[in-house]
CSV table of C-alpha atoms in Angstrom, one decimal:
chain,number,residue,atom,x,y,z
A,1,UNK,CA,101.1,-23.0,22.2
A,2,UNK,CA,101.9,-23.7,26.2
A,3,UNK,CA,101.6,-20.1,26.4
A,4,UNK,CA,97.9,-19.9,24.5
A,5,UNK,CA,96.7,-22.6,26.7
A,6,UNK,CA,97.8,-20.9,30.2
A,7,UNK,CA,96.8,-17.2,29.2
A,8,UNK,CA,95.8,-16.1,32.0
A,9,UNK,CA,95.3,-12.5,31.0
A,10,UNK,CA,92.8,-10.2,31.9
A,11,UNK,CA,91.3,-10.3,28.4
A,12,UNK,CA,90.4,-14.6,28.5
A,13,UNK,CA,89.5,-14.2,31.9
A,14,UNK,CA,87.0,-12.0,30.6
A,15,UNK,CA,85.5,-13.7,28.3
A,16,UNK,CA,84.7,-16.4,30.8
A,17,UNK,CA,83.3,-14.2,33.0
A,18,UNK,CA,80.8,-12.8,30.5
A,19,UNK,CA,79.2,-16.0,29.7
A,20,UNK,CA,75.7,-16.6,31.7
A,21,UNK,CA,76.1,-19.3,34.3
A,22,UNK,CA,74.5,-22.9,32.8
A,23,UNK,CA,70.8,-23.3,34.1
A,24,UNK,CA,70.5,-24.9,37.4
A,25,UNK,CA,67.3,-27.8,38.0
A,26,UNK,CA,66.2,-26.3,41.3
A,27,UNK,CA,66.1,-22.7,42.1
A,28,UNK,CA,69.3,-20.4,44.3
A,29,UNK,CA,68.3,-22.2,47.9
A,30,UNK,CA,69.2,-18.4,49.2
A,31,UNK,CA,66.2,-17.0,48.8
A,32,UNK,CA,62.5,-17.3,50.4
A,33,UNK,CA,61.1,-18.3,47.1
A,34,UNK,CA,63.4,-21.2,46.4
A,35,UNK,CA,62.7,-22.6,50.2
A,36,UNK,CA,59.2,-22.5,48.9
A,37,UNK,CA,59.9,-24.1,46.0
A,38,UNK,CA,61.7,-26.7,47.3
A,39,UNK,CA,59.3,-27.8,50.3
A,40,UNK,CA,56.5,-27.8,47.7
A,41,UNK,CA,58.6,-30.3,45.5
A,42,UNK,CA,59.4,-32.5,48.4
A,43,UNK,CA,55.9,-32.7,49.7
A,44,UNK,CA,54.1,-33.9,46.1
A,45,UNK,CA,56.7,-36.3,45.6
A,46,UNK,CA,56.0,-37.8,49.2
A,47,UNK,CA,52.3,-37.4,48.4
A,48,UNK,CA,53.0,-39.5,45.2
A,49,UNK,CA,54.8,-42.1,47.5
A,50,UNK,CA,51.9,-42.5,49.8
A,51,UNK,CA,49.1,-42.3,47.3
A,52,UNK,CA,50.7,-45.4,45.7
A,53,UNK,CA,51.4,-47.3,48.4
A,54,UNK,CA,47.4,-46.7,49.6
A,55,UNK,CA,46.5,-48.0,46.4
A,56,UNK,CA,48.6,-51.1,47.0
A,57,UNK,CA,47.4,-51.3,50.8
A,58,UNK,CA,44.1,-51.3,49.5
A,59,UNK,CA,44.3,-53.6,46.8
A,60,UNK,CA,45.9,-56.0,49.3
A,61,UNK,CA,42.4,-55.4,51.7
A,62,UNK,CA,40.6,-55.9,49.0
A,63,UNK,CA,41.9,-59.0,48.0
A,64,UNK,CA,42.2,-60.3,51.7
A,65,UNK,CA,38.4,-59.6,52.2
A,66,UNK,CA,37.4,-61.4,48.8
A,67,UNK,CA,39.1,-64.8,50.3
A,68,UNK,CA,37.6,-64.0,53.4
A,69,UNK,CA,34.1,-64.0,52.1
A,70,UNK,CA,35.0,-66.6,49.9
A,71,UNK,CA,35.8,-68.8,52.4
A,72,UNK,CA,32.8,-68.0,54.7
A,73,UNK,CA,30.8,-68.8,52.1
A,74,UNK,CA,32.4,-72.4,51.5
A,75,UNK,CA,32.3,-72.9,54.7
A,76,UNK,CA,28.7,-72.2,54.8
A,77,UNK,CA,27.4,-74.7,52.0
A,78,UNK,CA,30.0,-77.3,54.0
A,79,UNK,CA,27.6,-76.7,57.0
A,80,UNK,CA,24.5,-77.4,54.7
A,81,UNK,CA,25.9,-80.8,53.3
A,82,UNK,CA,27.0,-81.7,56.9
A,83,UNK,CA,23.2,-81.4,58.7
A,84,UNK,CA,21.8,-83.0,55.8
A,85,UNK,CA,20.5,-80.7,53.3
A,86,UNK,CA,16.8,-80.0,52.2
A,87,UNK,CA,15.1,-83.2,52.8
A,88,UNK,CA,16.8,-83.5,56.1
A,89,UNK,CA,15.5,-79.8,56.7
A,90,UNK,CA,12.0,-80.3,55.9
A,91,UNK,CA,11.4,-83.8,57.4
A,92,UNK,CA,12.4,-82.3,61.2
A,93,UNK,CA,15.8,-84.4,60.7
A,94,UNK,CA,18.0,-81.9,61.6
A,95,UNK,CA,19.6,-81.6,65.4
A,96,UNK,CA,20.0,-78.6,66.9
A,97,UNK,CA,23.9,-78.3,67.1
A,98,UNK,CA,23.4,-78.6,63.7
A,99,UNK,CA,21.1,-75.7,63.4
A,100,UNK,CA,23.7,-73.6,65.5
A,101,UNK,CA,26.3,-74.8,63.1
A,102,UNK,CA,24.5,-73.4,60.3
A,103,UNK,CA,23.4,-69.8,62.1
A,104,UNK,CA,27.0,-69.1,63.6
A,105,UNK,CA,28.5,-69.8,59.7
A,106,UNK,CA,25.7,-67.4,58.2
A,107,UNK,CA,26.7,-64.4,60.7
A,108,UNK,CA,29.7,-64.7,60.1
A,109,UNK,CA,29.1,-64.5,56.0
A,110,UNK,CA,26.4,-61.5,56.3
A,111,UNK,CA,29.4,-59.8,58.5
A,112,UNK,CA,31.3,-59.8,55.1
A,113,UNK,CA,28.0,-58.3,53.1
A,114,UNK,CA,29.3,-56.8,49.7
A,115,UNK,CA,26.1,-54.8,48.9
A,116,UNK,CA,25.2,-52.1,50.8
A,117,UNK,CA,21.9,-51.3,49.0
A,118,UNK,CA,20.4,-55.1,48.2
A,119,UNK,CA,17.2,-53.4,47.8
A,120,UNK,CA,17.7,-51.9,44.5
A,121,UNK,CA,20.9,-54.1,43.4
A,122,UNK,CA,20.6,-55.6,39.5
A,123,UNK,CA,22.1,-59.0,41.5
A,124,UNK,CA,18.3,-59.3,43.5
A,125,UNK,CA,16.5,-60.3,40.3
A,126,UNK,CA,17.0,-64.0,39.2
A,127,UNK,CA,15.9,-67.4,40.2
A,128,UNK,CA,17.1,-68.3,43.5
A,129,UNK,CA,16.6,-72.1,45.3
A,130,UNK,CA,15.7,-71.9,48.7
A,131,UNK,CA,18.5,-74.2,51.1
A,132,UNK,CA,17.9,-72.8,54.4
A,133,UNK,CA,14.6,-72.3,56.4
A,134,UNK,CA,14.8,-70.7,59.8
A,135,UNK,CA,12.1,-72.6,62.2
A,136,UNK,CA,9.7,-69.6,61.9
A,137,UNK,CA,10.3,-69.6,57.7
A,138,UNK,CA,6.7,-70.0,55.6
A,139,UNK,CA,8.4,-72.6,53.8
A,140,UNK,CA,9.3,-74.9,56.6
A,141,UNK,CA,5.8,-74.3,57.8
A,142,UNK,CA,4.1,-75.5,54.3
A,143,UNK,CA,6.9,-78.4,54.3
A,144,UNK,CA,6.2,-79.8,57.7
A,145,UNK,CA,2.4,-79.7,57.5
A,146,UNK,CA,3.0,-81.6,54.3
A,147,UNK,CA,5.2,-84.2,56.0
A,148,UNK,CA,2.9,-84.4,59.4
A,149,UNK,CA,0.2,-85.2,57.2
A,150,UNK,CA,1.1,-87.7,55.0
A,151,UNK,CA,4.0,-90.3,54.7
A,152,UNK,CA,6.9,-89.9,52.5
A,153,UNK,CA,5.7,-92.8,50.1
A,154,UNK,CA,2.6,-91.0,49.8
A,155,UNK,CA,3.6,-86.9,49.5
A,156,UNK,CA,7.0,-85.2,49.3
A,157,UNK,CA,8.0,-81.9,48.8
A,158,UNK,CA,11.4,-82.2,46.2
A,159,UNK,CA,12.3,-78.4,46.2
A,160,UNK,CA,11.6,-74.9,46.8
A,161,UNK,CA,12.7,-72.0,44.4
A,162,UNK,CA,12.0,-68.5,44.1
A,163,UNK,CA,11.7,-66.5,40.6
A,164,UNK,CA,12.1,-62.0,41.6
A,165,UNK,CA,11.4,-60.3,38.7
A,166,UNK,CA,9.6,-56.8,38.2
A,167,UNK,CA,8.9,-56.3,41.8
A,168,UNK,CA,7.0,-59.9,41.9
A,169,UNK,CA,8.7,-62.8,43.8
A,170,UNK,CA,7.2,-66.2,42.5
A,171,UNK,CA,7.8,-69.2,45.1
A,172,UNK,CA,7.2,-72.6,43.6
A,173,UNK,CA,6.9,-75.8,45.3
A,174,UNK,CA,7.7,-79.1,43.4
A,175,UNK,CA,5.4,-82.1,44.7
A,176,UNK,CA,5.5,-85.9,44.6
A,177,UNK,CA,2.6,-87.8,45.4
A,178,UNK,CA,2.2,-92.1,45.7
A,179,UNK,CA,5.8,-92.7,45.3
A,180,UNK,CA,6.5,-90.6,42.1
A,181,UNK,CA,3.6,-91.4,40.3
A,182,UNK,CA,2.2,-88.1,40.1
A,183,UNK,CA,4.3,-84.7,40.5
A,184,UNK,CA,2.7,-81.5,41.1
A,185,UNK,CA,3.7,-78.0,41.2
A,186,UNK,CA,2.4,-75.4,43.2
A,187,UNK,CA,2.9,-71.3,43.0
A,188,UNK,CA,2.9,-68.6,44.9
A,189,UNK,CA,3.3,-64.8,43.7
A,190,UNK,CA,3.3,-62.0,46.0
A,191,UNK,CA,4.1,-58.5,45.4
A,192,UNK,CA,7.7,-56.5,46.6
A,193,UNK,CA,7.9,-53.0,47.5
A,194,UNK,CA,10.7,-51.4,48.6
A,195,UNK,CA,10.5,-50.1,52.2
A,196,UNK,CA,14.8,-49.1,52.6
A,197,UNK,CA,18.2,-50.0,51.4
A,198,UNK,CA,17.7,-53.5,53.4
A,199,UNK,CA,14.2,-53.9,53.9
A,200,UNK,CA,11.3,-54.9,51.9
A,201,UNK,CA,7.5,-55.9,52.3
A,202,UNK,CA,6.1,-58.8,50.6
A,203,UNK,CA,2.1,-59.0,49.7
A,204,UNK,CA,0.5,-62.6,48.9
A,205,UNK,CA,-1.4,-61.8,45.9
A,206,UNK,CA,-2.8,-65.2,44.4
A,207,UNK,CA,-1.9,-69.1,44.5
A,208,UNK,CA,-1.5,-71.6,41.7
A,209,UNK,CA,-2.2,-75.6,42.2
A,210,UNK,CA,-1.0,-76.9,38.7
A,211,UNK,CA,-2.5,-79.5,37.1
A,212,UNK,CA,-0.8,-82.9,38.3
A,213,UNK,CA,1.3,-84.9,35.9
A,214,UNK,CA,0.8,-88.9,35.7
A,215,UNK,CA,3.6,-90.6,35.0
A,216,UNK,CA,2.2,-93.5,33.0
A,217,UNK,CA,5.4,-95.3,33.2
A,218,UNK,CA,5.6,-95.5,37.0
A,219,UNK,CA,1.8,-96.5,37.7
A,220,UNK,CA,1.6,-100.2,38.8
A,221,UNK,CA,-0.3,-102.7,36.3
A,222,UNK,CA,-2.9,-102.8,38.9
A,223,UNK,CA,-3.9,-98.9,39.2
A,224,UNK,CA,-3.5,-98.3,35.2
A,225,UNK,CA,-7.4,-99.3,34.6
A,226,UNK,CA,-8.1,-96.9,37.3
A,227,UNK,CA,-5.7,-94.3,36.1
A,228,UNK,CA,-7.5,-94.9,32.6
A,229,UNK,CA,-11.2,-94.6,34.1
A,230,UNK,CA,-10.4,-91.3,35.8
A,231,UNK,CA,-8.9,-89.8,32.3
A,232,UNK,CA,-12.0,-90.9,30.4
A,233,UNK,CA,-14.3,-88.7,33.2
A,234,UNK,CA,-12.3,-85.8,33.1
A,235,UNK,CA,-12.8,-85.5,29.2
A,236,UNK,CA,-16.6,-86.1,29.5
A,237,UNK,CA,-16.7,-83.3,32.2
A,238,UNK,CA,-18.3,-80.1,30.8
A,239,UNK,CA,-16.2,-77.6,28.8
A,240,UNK,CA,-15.6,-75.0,31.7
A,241,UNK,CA,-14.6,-77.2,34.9
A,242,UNK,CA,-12.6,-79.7,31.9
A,243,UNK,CA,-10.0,-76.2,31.5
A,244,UNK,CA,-10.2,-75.2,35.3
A,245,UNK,CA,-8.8,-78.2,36.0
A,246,UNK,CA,-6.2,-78.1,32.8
A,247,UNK,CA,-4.9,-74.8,33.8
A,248,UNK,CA,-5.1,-75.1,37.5
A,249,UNK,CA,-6.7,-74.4,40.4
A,250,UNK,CA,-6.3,-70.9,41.6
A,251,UNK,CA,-7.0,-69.0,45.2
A,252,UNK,CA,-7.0,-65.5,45.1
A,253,UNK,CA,-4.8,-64.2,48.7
A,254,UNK,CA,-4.9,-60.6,48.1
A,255,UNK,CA,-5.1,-59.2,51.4
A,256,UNK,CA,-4.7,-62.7,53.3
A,257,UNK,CA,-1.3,-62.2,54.1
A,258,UNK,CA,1.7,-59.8,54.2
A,259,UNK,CA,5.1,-60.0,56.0
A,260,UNK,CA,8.2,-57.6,56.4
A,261,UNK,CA,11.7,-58.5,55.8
A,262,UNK,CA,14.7,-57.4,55.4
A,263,UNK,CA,18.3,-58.5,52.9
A,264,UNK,CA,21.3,-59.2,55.7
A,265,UNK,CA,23.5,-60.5,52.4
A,266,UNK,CA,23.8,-60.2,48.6
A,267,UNK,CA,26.0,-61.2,46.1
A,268,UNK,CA,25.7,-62.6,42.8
A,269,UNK,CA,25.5,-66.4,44.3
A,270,UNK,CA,23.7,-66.0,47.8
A,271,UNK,CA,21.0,-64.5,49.6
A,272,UNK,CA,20.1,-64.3,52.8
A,273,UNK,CA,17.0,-62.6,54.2
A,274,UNK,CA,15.6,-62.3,57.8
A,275,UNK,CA,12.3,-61.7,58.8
A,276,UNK,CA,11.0,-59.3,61.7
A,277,UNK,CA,11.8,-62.3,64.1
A,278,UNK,CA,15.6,-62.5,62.7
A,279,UNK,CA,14.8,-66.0,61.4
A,280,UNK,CA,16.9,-66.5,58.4
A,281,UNK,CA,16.1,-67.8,55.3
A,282,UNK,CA,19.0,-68.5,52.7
A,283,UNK,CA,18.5,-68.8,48.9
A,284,UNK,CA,21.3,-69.9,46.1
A,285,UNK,CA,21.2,-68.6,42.9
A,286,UNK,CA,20.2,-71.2,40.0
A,287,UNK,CA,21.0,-69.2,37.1
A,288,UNK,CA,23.8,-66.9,36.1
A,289,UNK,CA,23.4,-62.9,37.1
A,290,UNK,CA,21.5,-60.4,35.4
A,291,UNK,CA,22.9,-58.9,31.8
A,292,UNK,CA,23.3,-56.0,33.3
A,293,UNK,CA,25.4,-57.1,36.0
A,294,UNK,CA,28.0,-58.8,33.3
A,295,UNK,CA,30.2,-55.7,32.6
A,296,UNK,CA,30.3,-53.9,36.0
A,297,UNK,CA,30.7,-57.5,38.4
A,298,UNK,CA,30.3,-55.4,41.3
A,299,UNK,CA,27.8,-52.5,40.3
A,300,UNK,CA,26.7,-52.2,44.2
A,301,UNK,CA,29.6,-53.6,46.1
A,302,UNK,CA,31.4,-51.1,49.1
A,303,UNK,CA,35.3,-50.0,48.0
């Protein structure tokens, strides 16, 4: 059996020889072909490595420019609360290293501006409050000649907010007049057309006085004959001026007044505009985003 095992003769060495060698993974290195072969393998698999570890570096970025905007804008609304807010805005309370405060910390957010086309981004239509007037701002303008005019116990201006909406931005002003007894609103619609991917031109097209609103509760005892008087005339006035007063007073302003301006920041909580001055005017969203908006978070945002 020793002797089977160890048979060395030419015969078993021939049948070893005949069989085809096993199937090697990479190619005979001795020839051009395999050389080829072989660089080309070596180079996709480090193109593999490095297109995963760009998609890590860049997911990293990502995320470290999402807490820096994040922050930015904190630090931003922490500005607001710290000069006082709207009524400290309006009423000329404000100091100016307070106003430097604010326009260093909005800079520094439109620096981190996600939407590179705010023009035509589903995130521009919504209702948006107004929290910061520059000192050239229309708002601050209607505000203070409000405030110069009359005292505080006698007029006040509670809020401003903006509805865009089908090319129209609607600006409504919410007035107090006597102390509360009588609240007001007051609208203004002008038309938006697109002029780039940042700018747009607004066109005054008509303003709305509404109809005040008494509120019977706060009138003092002594002013509810008076308040009583002044319903019973405007019931006896004739039919016409009786639902011009109802509905409102209106003033045509087509043609009165137009402005350019342009979109320095846009996300789905703040905007920031600027007019041809650079005066900045920034607006927070009051209601959530647009439907559209809800499946595709960033539909305009840069990668």
């Amino acid at each position: 059996m020793a002797s089977a095992l160890f048979d060395l003769s030419p015969a078993t060495l021939g049948r070893f020889r005949t069989r085809p060698p096993p199937p090697s993974v990479f190619p005979p290195r001795d020839s051009c072909r395999s050389v080829l072969w072989h660089r080309r393998w070596r180079s996709n698999d480090a193109g593999a490595g490095w297109r995963a570890a760009a998609m890590v570096q860049g997911a990293s970025a990502s995320y470290a420019k999402d807490m820096e905007r994040l922050s930015a804008k904190e630090s931003l609304l922490l500005a607001f609360s710290d000069s006082g807010g709207f009524d400290a805005l309006v009423s000329g309370k404000t100091t100016e290293l307070q106003r430097i405060d604010v326009n260093e910390r909005i800079v520094s957010l439109e620096r981190l501006n996600p939407s590179p086309r705010p023009t035509t981004s589903p995130f521009l239509e919504g209702r948006w409050n107004l929290e910061w007037f520059g000192a050239g701002s229309p708002g601050l303008f209607a505000a203070r000649f409000l405030f110069e005019r009359f005292p505080a116990t006698l007029a006040n201006l509670l809020g401003l907010d903006m509805t865009l909406k089908d090319g129209y931005a609607k600006v409504t002003a919410k007035l107090k007049f006597l102390n509360s007894v009588i609240e007001s609103k007051f609208h203004l619609t002008a038309k938006l057309s697109v002029e780039g991917p940042l700018r747009l031109k607004e066109e005054y097209v008509e303003g709305v006085f509404e109809t005040p609103t008494v509120i019977e509760e706060a009138i003092p005892e002594q002013l509810k004959g008076a308040f009583g008087q002044a319903v019973d005339q405007i019931q006896q006035l004739p039919i016409p001026i009786r639902d011009a007063v109802t509905n409102g007073l209106r003033v045509p302003l087509s043609g009165t007044f137009q402005r350019m301006f342009l979109i320095s920041y846009l996300d789905e909580e703040i905007l920031i505009v600027r007019d041809t001055s650079g005066v900045p005017d920034v607006l927070m969203r009051l209601d959530g985003p647009p439907p559209s908006t809800v499946n595709d978070p960033n539909p305009e945002y840069e990668s």
